[in-house]
PDB file of C-alpha atoms in Angstrom:
ATOM      1  CA  GLU A  22      97.074 127.116  65.576  1.00 67.00           C
ATOM      2  CA  ALA A  23     100.835 127.459  65.675  1.00 82.00           C
ATOM      3  CA  GLY A  24     102.663 126.002  68.627  1.00 93.00           C
ATOM      4  CA  VAL A  25     105.594 127.489  70.491  1.00 96.00           C
ATOM      5  CA  VAL A  26     108.214 128.549  67.969  1.00 97.00           C
ATOM      6  CA  GLN A  27     111.900 128.671  68.796  1.00 97.00           C
ATOM      7  CA  SER A  28     114.944 129.623  66.793  1.00 97.00           C
ATOM      8  CA  PRO A  29     117.565 128.687  65.983  1.00 97.00           C
ATOM      9  CA  ARG A  30     117.140 124.940  66.317  1.00 97.00           C
ATOM     10  CA  TYR A  31     120.873 124.395  66.443  1.00 97.00           C
ATOM     11  CA  LYS A  32     123.772 126.676  67.231  1.00 97.00           C
ATOM     12  CA  ILE A  33     127.478 125.916  67.411  1.00 98.00           C
ATOM     13  CA  ILE A  34     129.765 128.600  68.797  1.00 97.00           C
ATOM     14  CA  GLU A  35     133.186 128.894  70.320  1.00 97.00           C
ATOM     15  CA  LYS A  36     133.531 129.642  74.010  1.00 96.00           C
ATOM     16  CA  LYS A  37     133.424 133.301  74.994  1.00 96.00           C
ATOM     17  CA  GLN A  38     131.182 134.109  72.030  1.00 97.00           C
ATOM     18  CA  PRO A  39     127.658 135.474  72.554  1.00 97.00           C
ATOM     19  CA  VAL A  40     124.502 133.626  71.548  1.00 98.00           C
ATOM     20  CA  ALA A  41     120.811 134.467  71.556  1.00 98.00           C
ATOM     21  CA  PHE A  42     117.710 132.326  71.380  1.00 98.00           C
ATOM     22  CA  TRP A  43     114.257 133.508  70.396  1.00 98.00           C
ATOM     23  CA  CYS A  44     110.860 132.174  71.407  1.00 97.00           C
ATOM     24  CA  ASN A  45     107.342 133.019  70.274  1.00 96.00           C
ATOM     25  CA  PRO A  46     104.739 131.448  72.548  1.00 95.00           C
ATOM     26  CA  ILE A  47     101.256 130.282  71.650  1.00 94.00           C
ATOM     27  CA  SER A  48      98.967 133.236  71.039  1.00 92.00           C
ATOM     28  CA  GLY A  49      97.182 134.263  74.205  1.00 90.00           C
ATOM     29  CA  HIS A  50      99.557 132.464  76.553  1.00 91.00           C
ATOM     30  CA  ASN A  51     100.564 134.926  79.234  1.00 89.00           C
ATOM     31  CA  THR A  52     103.135 132.742  80.961  1.00 91.00           C
ATOM     32  CA  LEU A  53     106.435 131.999  79.287  1.00 94.00           C
ATOM     33  CA  TYR A  54     109.232 129.803  80.609  1.00 94.00           C
ATOM     34  CA  TRP A  55     112.817 129.213  79.616  1.00 97.00           C
ATOM     35  CA  TYR A  56     114.204 125.840  80.669  1.00 96.00           C
ATOM     36  CA  LEU A  57     117.628 124.304  80.266  1.00 97.00           C
ATOM     37  CA  GLN A  58     117.878 120.576  79.638  1.00 97.00           C
ATOM     38  CA  ASN A  59     121.112 118.639  79.827  1.00 95.00           C
ATOM     39  CA  LEU A  60     121.387 115.199  78.296  1.00 91.00           C
ATOM     40  CA  GLY A  61     119.711 112.564  80.444  1.00 89.00           C
ATOM     41  CA  GLN A  62     118.196 115.096  82.818  1.00 92.00           C
ATOM     42  CA  GLY A  63     114.875 116.824  83.224  1.00 94.00           C
ATOM     43  CA  PRO A  64     114.281 120.449  82.273  1.00 95.00           C
ATOM     44  CA  GLU A  65     115.507 123.002  84.810  1.00 94.00           C
ATOM     45  CA  LEU A  66     113.808 126.376  85.051  1.00 92.00           C
ATOM     46  CA  LEU A  67     115.874 129.429  84.154  1.00 95.00           C
ATOM     47  CA  ILE A  68     113.215 132.130  84.166  1.00 94.00           C
ATOM     48  CA  ARG A  69     109.431 132.534  84.164  1.00 92.00           C
ATOM     49  CA  TYR A  70     107.510 135.497  82.789  1.00 92.00           C
ATOM     50  CA  GLU A  71     103.957 136.560  83.521  1.00 89.00           C
ATOM     51  CA  ASN A  72     103.258 138.854  80.588  1.00 90.00           C
ATOM     52  CA  GLU A  73     106.315 141.114  80.436  1.00 90.00           C
ATOM     53  CA  GLU A  74     107.302 140.685  84.081  1.00 91.00           C
ATOM     54  CA  ALA A  75     110.008 138.242  85.114  1.00 91.00           C
ATOM     55  CA  VAL A  76     108.373 136.738  88.200  1.00 87.00           C
ATOM     56  CA  ASP A  77     111.058 134.155  88.881  1.00 87.00           C
ATOM     57  CA  ASP A  78     114.628 134.468  87.674  1.00 90.00           C
ATOM     58  CA  SER A  79     116.256 132.986  90.750  1.00 86.00           C
ATOM     59  CA  GLN A  80     117.906 130.188  88.745  1.00 89.00           C
ATOM     60  CA  LEU A  81     119.202 132.415  85.950  1.00 93.00           C
ATOM     61  CA  PRO A  82     123.000 132.870  86.117  1.00 92.00           C
ATOM     62  CA  LYS A  83     122.830 136.616  85.835  1.00 92.00           C
ATOM     63  CA  ASP A  84     126.544 137.131  85.328  1.00 95.00           C
ATOM     64  CA  ARG A  85     126.277 135.756  81.803  1.00 96.00           C
ATOM     65  CA  PHE A  86     122.601 135.095  81.078  1.00 97.00           C
ATOM     66  CA  SER A  87     119.936 137.671  80.344  1.00 96.00           C
ATOM     67  CA  ALA A  88     116.390 137.487  79.078  1.00 97.00           C
ATOM     68  CA  GLU A  89     113.682 139.857  77.987  1.00 95.00           C
ATOM     69  CA  ARG A  90     110.045 139.808  77.010  1.00 94.00           C
ATOM     70  CA  LEU A  91     109.489 143.433  76.228  1.00 84.00           C
ATOM     71  CA  LYS A  92     105.911 143.424  74.934  1.00 87.00           C
ATOM     72  CA  GLY A  93     104.732 140.382  76.818  1.00 83.00           C
ATOM     73  CA  VAL A  94     104.747 138.207  73.705  1.00 91.00           C
ATOM     74  CA  ASP A  95     107.986 136.865  72.277  1.00 95.00           C
ATOM     75  CA  SER A  96     111.128 136.490  74.326  1.00 97.00           C
ATOM     76  CA  THR A  97     114.883 136.373  73.874  1.00 97.00           C
ATOM     77  CA  LEU A  98     117.422 134.532  76.016  1.00 98.00           C
ATOM     78  CA  LYS A  99     121.033 135.630  75.690  1.00 98.00           C
ATOM     79  CA  ILE A 100     124.297 134.164  76.904  1.00 97.00           C
ATOM     80  CA  GLN A 101     127.408 136.321  76.899  1.00 97.00           C
ATOM     81  CA  PRO A 102     130.051 135.017  77.076  1.00 96.00           C
ATOM     82  CA  ALA A 103     129.246 131.356  76.526  1.00 96.00           C
ATOM     83  CA  GLU A 104     131.160 128.689  78.414  1.00 96.00           C
ATOM     84  CA  LEU A 105     131.720 125.034  77.595  1.00 96.00           C
ATOM     85  CA  GLY A 106     129.258 124.014  80.317  1.00 95.00           C
ATOM     86  CA  ASP A 107     126.467 125.953  78.630  1.00 97.00           C
ATOM     87  CA  SER A 108     126.135 123.258  75.981  1.00 97.00           C
ATOM     88  CA  ALA A 109     122.565 122.025  76.391  1.00 97.00           C
ATOM     89  CA  VAL A 110     119.099 122.289  74.916  1.00 97.00           C
ATOM     90  CA  TYR A 111     117.272 125.498  75.761  1.00 98.00           C
ATOM     91  CA  LEU A 112     113.544 124.913  75.875  1.00 98.00           C
ATOM     92  CA  CYS A 113     110.877 127.565  75.763  1.00 97.00           C
ATOM     93  CA  ALA A 114     107.403 126.752  77.055  1.00 95.00           C
ATOM     94  CA  SER A 115     104.199 128.674  77.469  1.00 93.00           C
ATOM     95  CA  SER A 116     100.928 128.257  79.316  1.00 89.00           C
ATOM     96  CA  LEU A 117      97.678 130.158  79.592  1.00 83.00           C
ATOM     97  CA  GLY A 118      98.626 131.455  83.008  1.00 71.00           C
ATOM     98  CA  GLU A 119      99.989 130.656  86.402  1.00 61.00           C
ATOM     99  CA  ASN A 120      98.749 127.329  87.787  1.00 60.00           C
ATOM    100  CA  THR A 121      96.841 126.402  84.653  1.00 62.00           C
ATOM    101  CA  GLY A 122      98.581 123.088  84.359  1.00 68.00           C
ATOM    102  CA  GLU A 123      99.776 122.269  80.904  1.00 84.00           C
ATOM    103  CA  LEU A 124     103.040 123.554  79.556  1.00 90.00           C
ATOM    104  CA  PHE A 125     103.443 123.624  75.799  1.00 93.00           C
ATOM    105  CA  PHE A 126     107.057 123.291  74.747  1.00 96.00           C
ATOM    106  CA  GLY A 127     108.836 124.463  71.658  1.00 96.00           C
ATOM    107  CA  GLU A 128     111.224 122.199  69.761  1.00 95.00           C
ATOM    108  CA  GLY A 129     114.189 123.622  71.663  1.00 97.00           C
ATOM    109  CA  SER A 130     117.460 125.228  70.693  1.00 98.00           C
ATOM    110  CA  ARG A 131     120.452 122.937  70.942  1.00 97.00           C
ATOM    111  CA  LEU A 132     123.614 124.821  71.837  1.00 98.00           C
ATOM    112  CA  THR A 133     127.087 123.392  71.399  1.00 97.00           C
ATOM    113  CA  VAL A 134     129.966 125.423  72.798  1.00 97.00           C
ATOM    114  CA  LEU A 135     133.404 124.408  71.503  1.00 96.00           C
TER     115      LEU A 135
ATOM    116  CA  GLN B  12     117.175 115.522  98.638  1.00 58.00           C
ATOM    117  CA  LYS B  13     115.987 116.539  95.211  1.00 68.00           C
ATOM    118  CA  GLU B  14     112.546 118.008  94.845  1.00 87.00           C
ATOM    119  CA  VAL B  15     111.315 115.392  92.369  1.00 93.00           C
ATOM    120  CA  GLU B  16     112.913 111.970  92.068  1.00 94.00           C
ATOM    121  CA  GLN B  17     112.476 109.212  89.535  1.00 94.00           C
ATOM    122  CA  ASN B  18     114.328 106.022  88.714  1.00 86.00           C
ATOM    123  CA  SER B  19     116.423 106.851  85.682  1.00 79.00           C
ATOM    124  CA  GLY B  20     116.003 103.411  84.161  1.00 82.00           C
ATOM    125  CA  PRO B  21     116.133 102.189  81.581  1.00 91.00           C
ATOM    126  CA  LEU B  22     112.966 100.274  82.288  1.00 95.00           C
ATOM    127  CA  SER B  23     112.459  97.521  79.762  1.00 96.00           C
ATOM    128  CA  VAL B  24     109.124  95.763  79.321  1.00 97.00           C
ATOM    129  CA  PRO B  25     107.870  93.393  76.626  1.00 97.00           C
ATOM    130  CA  GLU B  26     105.215  94.550  74.214  1.00 97.00           C
ATOM    131  CA  GLY B  27     101.741  94.128  75.700  1.00 97.00           C
ATOM    132  CA  ALA B  28     102.925  94.284  79.307  1.00 97.00           C
ATOM    133  CA  ILE B  29     102.168  96.939  81.914  1.00 97.00           C
ATOM    134  CA  ALA B  30     104.869  99.556  82.432  1.00 97.00           C
ATOM    135  CA  SER B  31     104.962 101.155  85.875  1.00 96.00           C
ATOM    136  CA  LEU B  32     106.755 104.466  86.338  1.00 97.00           C
ATOM    137  CA  ASN B  33     107.234 106.015  89.750  1.00 96.00           C
ATOM    138  CA  CYS B  34     107.915 109.483  91.093  1.00 96.00           C
ATOM    139  CA  THR B  35     108.362 110.927  94.574  1.00 96.00           C
ATOM    140  CA  TYR B  36     108.399 114.573  95.556  1.00 93.00           C
ATOM    141  CA  SER B  37     109.633 116.417  98.605  1.00 90.00           C
ATOM    142  CA  ASP B  38     107.295 119.408  98.913  1.00 86.00           C
ATOM    143  CA  ARG B  39     104.324 118.232 100.947  1.00 86.00           C
ATOM    144  CA  VAL B  40     102.158 121.153  99.831  1.00 84.00           C
ATOM    145  CA  SER B  41     102.523 120.420  96.115  1.00 84.00           C
ATOM    146  CA  GLN B  42      99.194 120.704  94.384  1.00 83.00           C
ATOM    147  CA  SER B  43      99.454 119.562  90.796  1.00 89.00           C
ATOM    148  CA  PHE B  44     101.214 116.635  89.192  1.00 93.00           C
ATOM    149  CA  PHE B  45     101.986 115.912  85.579  1.00 94.00           C
ATOM    150  CA  TRP B  46     103.502 113.255  83.385  1.00 96.00           C
ATOM    151  CA  TYR B  47     105.269 114.347  80.225  1.00 96.00           C
ATOM    152  CA  ARG B  48     106.583 112.074  77.494  1.00 97.00           C
ATOM    153  CA  GLN B  49     109.753 113.009  75.652  1.00 97.00           C
ATOM    154  CA  TYR B  50     110.903 111.151  72.588  1.00 96.00           C
ATOM    155  CA  SER B  51     114.616 111.226  71.830  1.00 94.00           C
ATOM    156  CA  GLY B  52     115.556 114.567  70.317  1.00 91.00           C
ATOM    157  CA  LYS B  53     112.075 116.001  70.806  1.00 94.00           C
ATOM    158  CA  SER B  54     110.493 118.293  73.356  1.00 94.00           C
ATOM    159  CA  PRO B  55     108.285 117.111  76.234  1.00 95.00           C
ATOM    160  CA  GLU B  56     104.557 116.709  75.678  1.00 95.00           C
ATOM    161  CA  LEU B  57     101.893 116.364  78.353  1.00 93.00           C
ATOM    162  CA  ILE B  58     100.184 112.998  78.597  1.00 94.00           C
ATOM    163  CA  MET B  59      98.515 113.078  82.033  1.00 93.00           C
ATOM    164  CA  SER B  60      97.722 115.481  84.831  1.00 93.00           C
ATOM    165  CA  ILE B  61      96.362 114.610  88.284  1.00 94.00           C
ATOM    166  CA  TYR B  62      95.338 116.856  91.136  1.00 91.00           C
ATOM    167  CA  SER B  63      93.511 114.643  93.659  1.00 92.00           C
ATOM    168  CA  ASN B  64      94.402 111.476  95.501  1.00 94.00           C
ATOM    169  CA  GLY B  65      93.468 108.295  93.706  1.00 95.00           C
ATOM    170  CA  ASP B  66      93.545 107.098  90.121  1.00 95.00           C
ATOM    171  CA  LYS B  67      92.901 108.914  86.862  1.00 96.00           C
ATOM    172  CA  GLU B  68      92.557 106.912  83.681  1.00 96.00           C
ATOM    173  CA  ASP B  69      92.939 108.065  80.095  1.00 95.00           C
ATOM    174  CA  GLY B  70      93.005 105.306  77.527  1.00 96.00           C
ATOM    175  CA  ARG B  71      95.957 103.043  78.205  1.00 97.00           C
ATOM    176  CA  PHE B  72      97.394 105.464  80.783  1.00 97.00           C
ATOM    177  CA  THR B  73      96.542 105.599  84.482  1.00 97.00           C
ATOM    178  CA  ALA B  74      98.012 108.156  86.849  1.00 97.00           C
ATOM    179  CA  GLN B  75      97.962 107.407  90.556  1.00 97.00           C
ATOM    180  CA  LEU B  76      98.487 109.987  93.296  1.00 96.00           C
ATOM    181  CA  ASN B  77      99.076 109.463  97.009  1.00 96.00           C
ATOM    182  CA  LYS B  78      99.736 112.813  98.669  1.00 93.00           C
ATOM    183  CA  ALA B  79     100.277 111.267 102.109  1.00 94.00           C
ATOM    184  CA  SER B  80     103.158 109.241 100.724  1.00 94.00           C
ATOM    185  CA  GLN B  81     104.222 112.038  98.351  1.00 94.00           C
ATOM    186  CA  TYR B  82     104.118 109.575  95.517  1.00 95.00           C
ATOM    187  CA  VAL B  83     102.748 109.676  91.994  1.00 97.00           C
ATOM    188  CA  SER B  84     102.910 106.933  89.412  1.00 97.00           C
ATOM    189  CA  LEU B  85     102.043 106.286  85.793  1.00 97.00           C
ATOM    190  CA  LEU B  86     100.864 102.937  84.506  1.00 97.00           C
ATOM    191  CA  ILE B  87     100.894 102.170  80.812  1.00 97.00           C
ATOM    192  CA  ARG B  88      98.783  99.164  79.894  1.00 98.00           C
ATOM    193  CA  ASP B  89      99.311  97.112  76.742  1.00 97.00           C
ATOM    194  CA  SER B  90     102.688  98.787  76.200  1.00 97.00           C
ATOM    195  CA  GLN B  91     103.639  99.385  72.579  1.00 97.00           C
ATOM    196  CA  PRO B  92     107.074  99.979  71.026  1.00 97.00           C
ATOM    197  CA  SER B  93     105.854 103.498  70.245  1.00 97.00           C
ATOM    198  CA  ASP B  94     105.666 104.123  74.011  1.00 97.00           C
ATOM    199  CA  SER B  95     109.469 103.898  74.173  1.00 97.00           C
ATOM    200  CA  ALA B  96     110.506 107.319  75.411  1.00 97.00           C
ATOM    201  CA  THR B  97     111.600 109.172  78.518  1.00 97.00           C
ATOM    202  CA  TYR B  98     108.802 109.938  80.946  1.00 97.00           C
ATOM    203  CA  LEU B  99     109.175 113.077  83.010  1.00 97.00           C
ATOM    204  CA  CYS B 100     107.316 113.659  86.248  1.00 96.00           C
ATOM    205  CA  ALA B 101     106.577 117.327  86.957  1.00 94.00           C
ATOM    206  CA  VAL B 102     105.225 118.868  90.128  1.00 91.00           C
ATOM    207  CA  ASN B 103     103.752 122.328  90.564  1.00 86.00           C
ATOM    208  CA  THR B 104     104.951 123.392  93.947  1.00 78.00           C
ATOM    209  CA  PRO B 105     104.178 126.565  95.901  1.00 70.00           C
ATOM    210  CA  ASN B 106     107.513 126.494  97.691  1.00 62.00           C
ATOM    211  CA  TYR B 107     109.160 127.034  94.342  1.00 61.00           C
ATOM    212  CA  GLY B 108     107.026 129.973  93.325  1.00 62.00           C
ATOM    213  CA  GLN B 109     104.344 127.855  91.699  1.00 65.00           C
ATOM    214  CA  ASN B 110     106.902 126.669  89.195  1.00 77.00           C
ATOM    215  CA  PHE B 111     106.903 123.301  87.534  1.00 84.00           C
ATOM    216  CA  VAL B 112     109.766 121.217  88.892  1.00 89.00           C
ATOM    217  CA  PHE B 113     110.732 118.271  86.723  1.00 93.00           C
ATOM    218  CA  GLY B 114     112.266 114.991  87.746  1.00 94.00           C
ATOM    219  CA  PRO B 115     115.213 113.542  85.820  1.00 95.00           C
ATOM    220  CA  GLY B 116     112.949 111.238  83.821  1.00 96.00           C
ATOM    221  CA  THR B 117     112.681 107.478  83.422  1.00 96.00           C
ATOM    222  CA  ARG B 118     113.673 105.979  80.108  1.00 96.00           C
ATOM    223  CA  LEU B 119     111.204 103.303  79.014  1.00 96.00           C
ATOM    224  CA  SER B 120     111.989 100.718  76.366  1.00 96.00           C
ATOM    225  CA  VAL B 121     109.182  98.502  75.088  1.00 97.00           C
ATOM    226  CA  LEU B 122     110.604  95.443  73.402  1.00 96.00           C
ATOM    227  CA  PRO B 123     108.722  93.944  70.415  1.00 93.00           C
TER     228      PRO B 123
END
């Protein structure tokens, strides 16, 4: 069974440019998470979806970040415009449902903003 | 005070020794506790989960939970160089919408 798939793996852009990341969770996983991980730090939650509903987006910087999961399956995270401080790894994770314990992570999308 | 705290390390142990990794959390009503391993340049992977006070053993790994002290630890017996990685403590906490809150991670280096 395929794991969580993310693309692109790497992205280099100049500041003020837009960027989008895509995630396809494990089949049947209703809960999808986007995390941001800076070097030497743990993942920090950006947004959590239960099916197509964003149940927690309190940590998402809504002035420049947006996300969608229109059909409750794959998801897109967008940054527009990107800033230098957005350079990080963006991790997507999925789980069977709320409180079911294990998160399965994708390989991540490493963003470098120049 | 951060929600989940860990010593950042690096923690260096010789091959064959016991590595002890510690984690404290601030939300007293947290219910579920997890240890993830993250190799350099890779994504985190779950190695242990624990829900009740006491010890839980799985092979060379033992997770220990003390809810009264708000403390969870991971012991790795017979440490191997392949155990060298960053170990992330994660807590599922109702006060954060049942989200998984991660600590900063402890970098472990097992020396041959």
